CSV table of C-alpha atoms and ligand atoms in Angstrom, one decimal:
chain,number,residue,atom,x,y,z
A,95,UNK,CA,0.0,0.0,0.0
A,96,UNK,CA,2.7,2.5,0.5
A,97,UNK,CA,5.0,3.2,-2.8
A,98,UNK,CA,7.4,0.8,-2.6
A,99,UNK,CA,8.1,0.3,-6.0
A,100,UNK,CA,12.2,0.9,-7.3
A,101,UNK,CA,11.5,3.8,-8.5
A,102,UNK,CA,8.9,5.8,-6.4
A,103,UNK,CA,9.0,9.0,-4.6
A,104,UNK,CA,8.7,9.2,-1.4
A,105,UNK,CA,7.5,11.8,1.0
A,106,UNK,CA,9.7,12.7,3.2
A,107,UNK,CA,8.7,15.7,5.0
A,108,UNK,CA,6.3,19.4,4.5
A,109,UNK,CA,8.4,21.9,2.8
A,110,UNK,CA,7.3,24.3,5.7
A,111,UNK,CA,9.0,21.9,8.5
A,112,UNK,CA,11.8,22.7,6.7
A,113,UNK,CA,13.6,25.9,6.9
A,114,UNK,CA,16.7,27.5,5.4
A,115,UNK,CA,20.0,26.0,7.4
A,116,UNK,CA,17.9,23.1,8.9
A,117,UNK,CA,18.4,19.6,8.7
A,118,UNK,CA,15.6,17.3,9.9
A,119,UNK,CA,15.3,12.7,10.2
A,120,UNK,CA,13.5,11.0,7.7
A,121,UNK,CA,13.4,7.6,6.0
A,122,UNK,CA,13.2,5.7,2.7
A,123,UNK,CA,12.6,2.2,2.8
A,124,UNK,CA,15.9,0.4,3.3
A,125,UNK,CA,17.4,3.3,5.4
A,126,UNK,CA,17.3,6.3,7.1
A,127,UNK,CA,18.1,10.0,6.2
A,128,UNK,CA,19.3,13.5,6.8
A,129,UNK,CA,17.4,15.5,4.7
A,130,UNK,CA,18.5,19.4,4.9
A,131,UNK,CA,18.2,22.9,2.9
A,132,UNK,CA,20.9,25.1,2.6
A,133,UNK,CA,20.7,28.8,3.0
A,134,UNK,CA,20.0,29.3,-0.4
A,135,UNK,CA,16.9,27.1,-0.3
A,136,UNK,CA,18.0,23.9,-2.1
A,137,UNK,CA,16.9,20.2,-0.5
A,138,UNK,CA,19.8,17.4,-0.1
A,139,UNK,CA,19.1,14.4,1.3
A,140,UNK,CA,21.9,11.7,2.4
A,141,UNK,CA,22.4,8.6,4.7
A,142,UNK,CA,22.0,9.6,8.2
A,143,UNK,CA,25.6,8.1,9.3
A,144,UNK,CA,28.6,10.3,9.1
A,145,UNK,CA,31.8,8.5,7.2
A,146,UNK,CA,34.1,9.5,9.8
A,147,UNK,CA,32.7,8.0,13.3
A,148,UNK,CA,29.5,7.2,12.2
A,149,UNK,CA,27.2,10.2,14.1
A,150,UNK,CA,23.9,10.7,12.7
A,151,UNK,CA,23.8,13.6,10.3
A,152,UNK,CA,20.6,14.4,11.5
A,153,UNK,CA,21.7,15.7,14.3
A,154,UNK,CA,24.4,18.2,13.0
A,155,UNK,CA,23.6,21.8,11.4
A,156,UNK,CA,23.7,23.5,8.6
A,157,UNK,CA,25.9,26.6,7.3
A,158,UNK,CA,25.7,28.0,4.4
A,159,UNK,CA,26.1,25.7,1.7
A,160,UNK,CA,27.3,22.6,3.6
A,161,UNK,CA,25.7,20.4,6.3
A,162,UNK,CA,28.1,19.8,9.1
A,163,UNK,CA,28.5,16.3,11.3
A,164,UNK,CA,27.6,17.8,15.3
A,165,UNK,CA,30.9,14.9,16.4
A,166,UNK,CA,34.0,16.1,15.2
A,167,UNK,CA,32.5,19.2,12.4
A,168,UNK,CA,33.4,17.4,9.3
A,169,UNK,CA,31.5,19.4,6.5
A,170,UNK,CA,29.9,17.9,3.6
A,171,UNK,CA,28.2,19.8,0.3
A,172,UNK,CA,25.4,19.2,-1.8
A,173,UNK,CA,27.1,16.5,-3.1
A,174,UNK,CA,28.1,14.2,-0.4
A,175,UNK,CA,32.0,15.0,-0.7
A,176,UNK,CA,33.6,16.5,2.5
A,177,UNK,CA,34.7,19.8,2.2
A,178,UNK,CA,36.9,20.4,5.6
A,179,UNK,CA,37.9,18.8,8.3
A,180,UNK,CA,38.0,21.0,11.5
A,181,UNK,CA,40.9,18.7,13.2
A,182,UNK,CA,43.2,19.2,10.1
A,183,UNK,CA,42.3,22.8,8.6
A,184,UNK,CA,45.4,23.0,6.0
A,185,UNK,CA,44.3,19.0,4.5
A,186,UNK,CA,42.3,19.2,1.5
A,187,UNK,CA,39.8,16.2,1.9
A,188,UNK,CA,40.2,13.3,-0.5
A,189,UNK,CA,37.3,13.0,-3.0
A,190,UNK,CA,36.9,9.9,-1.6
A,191,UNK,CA,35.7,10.9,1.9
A,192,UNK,CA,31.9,11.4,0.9
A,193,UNK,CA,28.2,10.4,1.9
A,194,UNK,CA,25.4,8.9,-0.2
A,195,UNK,CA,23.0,11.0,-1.6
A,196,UNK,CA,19.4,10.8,-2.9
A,197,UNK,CA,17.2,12.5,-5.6
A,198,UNK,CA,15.0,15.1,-3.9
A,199,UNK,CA,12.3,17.5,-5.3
A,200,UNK,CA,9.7,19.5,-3.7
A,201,UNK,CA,5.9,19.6,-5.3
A,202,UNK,CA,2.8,21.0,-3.4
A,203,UNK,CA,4.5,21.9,-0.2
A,204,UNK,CA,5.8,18.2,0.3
A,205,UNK,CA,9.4,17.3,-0.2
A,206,UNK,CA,10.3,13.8,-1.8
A,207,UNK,CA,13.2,11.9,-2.1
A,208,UNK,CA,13.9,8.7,-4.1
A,209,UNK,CA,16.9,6.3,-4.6
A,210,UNK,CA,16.3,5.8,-8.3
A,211,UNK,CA,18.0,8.0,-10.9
A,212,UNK,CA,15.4,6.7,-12.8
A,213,UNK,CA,12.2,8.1,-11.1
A,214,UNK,CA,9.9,10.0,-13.4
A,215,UNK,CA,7.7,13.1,-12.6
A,216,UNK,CA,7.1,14.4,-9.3
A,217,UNK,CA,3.8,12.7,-7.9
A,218,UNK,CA,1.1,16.0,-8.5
A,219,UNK,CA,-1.2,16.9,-6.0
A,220,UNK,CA,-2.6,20.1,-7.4
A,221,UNK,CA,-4.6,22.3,-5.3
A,222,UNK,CA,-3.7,21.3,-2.2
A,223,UNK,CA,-1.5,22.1,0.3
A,224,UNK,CA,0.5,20.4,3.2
A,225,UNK,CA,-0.9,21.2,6.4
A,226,UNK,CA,0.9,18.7,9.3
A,227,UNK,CA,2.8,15.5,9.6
A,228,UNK,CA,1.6,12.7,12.0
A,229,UNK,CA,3.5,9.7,13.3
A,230,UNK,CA,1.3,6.8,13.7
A,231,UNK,CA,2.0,3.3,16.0
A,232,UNK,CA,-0.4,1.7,13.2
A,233,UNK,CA,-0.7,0.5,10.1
A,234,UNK,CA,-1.8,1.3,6.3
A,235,UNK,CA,-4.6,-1.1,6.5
A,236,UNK,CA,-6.1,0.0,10.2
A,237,UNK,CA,-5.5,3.9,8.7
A,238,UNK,CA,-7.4,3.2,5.6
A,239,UNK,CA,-10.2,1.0,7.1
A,240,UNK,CA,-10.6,4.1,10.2
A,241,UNK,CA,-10.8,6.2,7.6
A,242,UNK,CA,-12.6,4.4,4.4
A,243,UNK,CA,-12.0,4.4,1.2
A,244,UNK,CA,-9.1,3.6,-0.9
A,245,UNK,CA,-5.6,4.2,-0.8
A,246,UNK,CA,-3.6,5.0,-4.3
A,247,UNK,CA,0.1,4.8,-4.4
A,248,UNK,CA,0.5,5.7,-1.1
A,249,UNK,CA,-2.4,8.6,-1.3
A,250,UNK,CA,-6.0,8.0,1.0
A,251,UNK,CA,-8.5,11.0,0.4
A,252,UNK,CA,-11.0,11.6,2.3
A,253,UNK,CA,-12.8,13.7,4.8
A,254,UNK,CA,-10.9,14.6,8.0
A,255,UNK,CA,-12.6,16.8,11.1
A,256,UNK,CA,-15.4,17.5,8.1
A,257,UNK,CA,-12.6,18.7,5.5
A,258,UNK,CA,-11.7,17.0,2.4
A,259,UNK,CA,-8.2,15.9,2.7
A,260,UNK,CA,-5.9,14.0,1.5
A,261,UNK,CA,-3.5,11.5,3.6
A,262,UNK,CA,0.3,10.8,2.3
A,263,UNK,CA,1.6,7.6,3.7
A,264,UNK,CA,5.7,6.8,4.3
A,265,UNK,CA,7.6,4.7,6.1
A,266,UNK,CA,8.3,6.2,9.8
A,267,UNK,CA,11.4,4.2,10.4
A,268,UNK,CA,10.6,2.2,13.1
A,269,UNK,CA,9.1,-0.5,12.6
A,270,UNK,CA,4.8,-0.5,13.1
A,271,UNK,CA,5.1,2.9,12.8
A,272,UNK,CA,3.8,4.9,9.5
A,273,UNK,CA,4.1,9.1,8.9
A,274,UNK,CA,1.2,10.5,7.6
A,275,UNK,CA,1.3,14.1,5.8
A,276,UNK,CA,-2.7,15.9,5.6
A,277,UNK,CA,-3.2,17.8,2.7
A,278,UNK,CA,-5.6,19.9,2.5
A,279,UNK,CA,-7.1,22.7,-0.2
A,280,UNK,CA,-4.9,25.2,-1.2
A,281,UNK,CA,-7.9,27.8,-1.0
A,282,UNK,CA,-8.6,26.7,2.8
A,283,UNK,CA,-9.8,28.5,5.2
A,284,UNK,CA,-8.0,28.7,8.7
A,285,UNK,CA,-11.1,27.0,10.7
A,286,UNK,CA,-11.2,24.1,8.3
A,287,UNK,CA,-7.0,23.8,8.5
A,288,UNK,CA,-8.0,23.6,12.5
A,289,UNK,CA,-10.4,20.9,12.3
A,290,UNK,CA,-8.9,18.9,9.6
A,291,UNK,CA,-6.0,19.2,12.2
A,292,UNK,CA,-8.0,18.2,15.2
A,293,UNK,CA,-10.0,15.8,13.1
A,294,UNK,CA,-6.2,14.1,12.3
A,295,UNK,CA,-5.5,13.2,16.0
A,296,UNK,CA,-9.0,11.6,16.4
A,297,UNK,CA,-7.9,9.8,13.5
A,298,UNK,CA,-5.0,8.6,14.8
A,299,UNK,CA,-6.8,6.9,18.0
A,300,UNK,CA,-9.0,5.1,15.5
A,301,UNK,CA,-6.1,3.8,13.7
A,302,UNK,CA,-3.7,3.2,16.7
A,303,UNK,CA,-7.0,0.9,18.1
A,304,UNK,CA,-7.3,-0.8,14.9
A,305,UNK,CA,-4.2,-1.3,14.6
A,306,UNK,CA,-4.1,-3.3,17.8
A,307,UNK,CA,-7.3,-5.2,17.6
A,308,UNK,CA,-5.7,-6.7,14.3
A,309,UNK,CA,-2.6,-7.1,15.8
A,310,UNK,CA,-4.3,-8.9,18.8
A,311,UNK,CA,-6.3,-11.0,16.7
B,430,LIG,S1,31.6,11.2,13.5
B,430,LIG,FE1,31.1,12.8,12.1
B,430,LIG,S2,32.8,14.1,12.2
B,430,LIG,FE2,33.3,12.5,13.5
């Protein structure tokens, strides 16, 4: 149910959770990730696991143009390659000192990432808008039968606190655990984005209950 295929997108994270010179968690299936934007607006994602020691790059910060490992300040660009090494200032870093990264692209206030250089389009979701992201201790099944309907390639509409919405399912990294991102209209108004938001927590308990009825059954 969620887009597993080689090639999909995945939604990592709302564009708005993600500021200039921030770096924030997220996950793909198969590992996890720090996804950042540097002070000139552009998305990088790469494995959350510095080269040198290890550290998770989702806990380090961003200057300028490079995302720095919180451990020992090794800096890395948009690239992956390490730029400097704080311990040895004169050394130029060998290119071969780098981290992984992964195909990003932001669409409707969502930001994707994928492992595939061969991943088509964006996935469209014209005229909405990201509103919040959830973390669930449930599944796709329980969230789609709470809410009713079908889910799409990851994608559940429906109506949420009495607000069409739309639901984005991802992998949360742990396991059992999903992220959800509600959309809703672009053209919303701010009551309706406060009880679709409301509406998205009483969704939640549904799903977390359902979730362990069928996992006690
Ligand atoms: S573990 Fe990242 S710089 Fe040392």
């Amino acid at each position: 149910m969620l887009p597993t295929q080689p090639h999909a997108w995945t939604p990592v994270a709302l564009s708005a959770d993600l500021p200039a010179a921030s770096v924030l968690p997220a996950h793909l299936p198969g590992g996890a990730l720090a996804v950042w934007r540097a002070e000139d607006g552009t998305v990088s994602a790469v494995a959350d696991r510095c080269p040198h020691r290890g550290m998770r790059l989702s806990h380090g910060f961003v200057r300028g143009e490079a995302l720095s490992c919180i451990y020992h300040g090794w800096r890395y660009g948009k690239t992956g390659r390490c730029l400097a090494i704080p311990a040895h200032p004169a050394l130029s870093p060998p290119d071969a000192i780098r981290v992984a990264t992964y195909r990003t692209g932001e669409r409707d206030g969502i930001i994707w990432v994928t492992r595939s250089q061969e991943a088509g389009a964006l996935p469209a979701h014209d005229g909405f808008v990201g509103l919040r992201s959830i973390t669930l201790a449930s599944t796709p099944e329980a969230l789609v039968s709470s809410l009713g309907g079908t889910a799409e390639g990851g994608s559940l509409d429906g109506t949420i606190g009495g607000v069409e919405a739309r639901l984005l399912m991802a992998p949360a990294g742990d396991e059992g655990a999903l992220l959800c991102h509600l959309l809703v209209a672009a053209d919303a108004m701010l009551e309706e984005k406060v009880a679709a938001s409301r509406g998205l927590e009483e969704l939640r308990r549904r799903a977390e209950a359902a979730g362990t009825t069928r996992a006690a059954a």
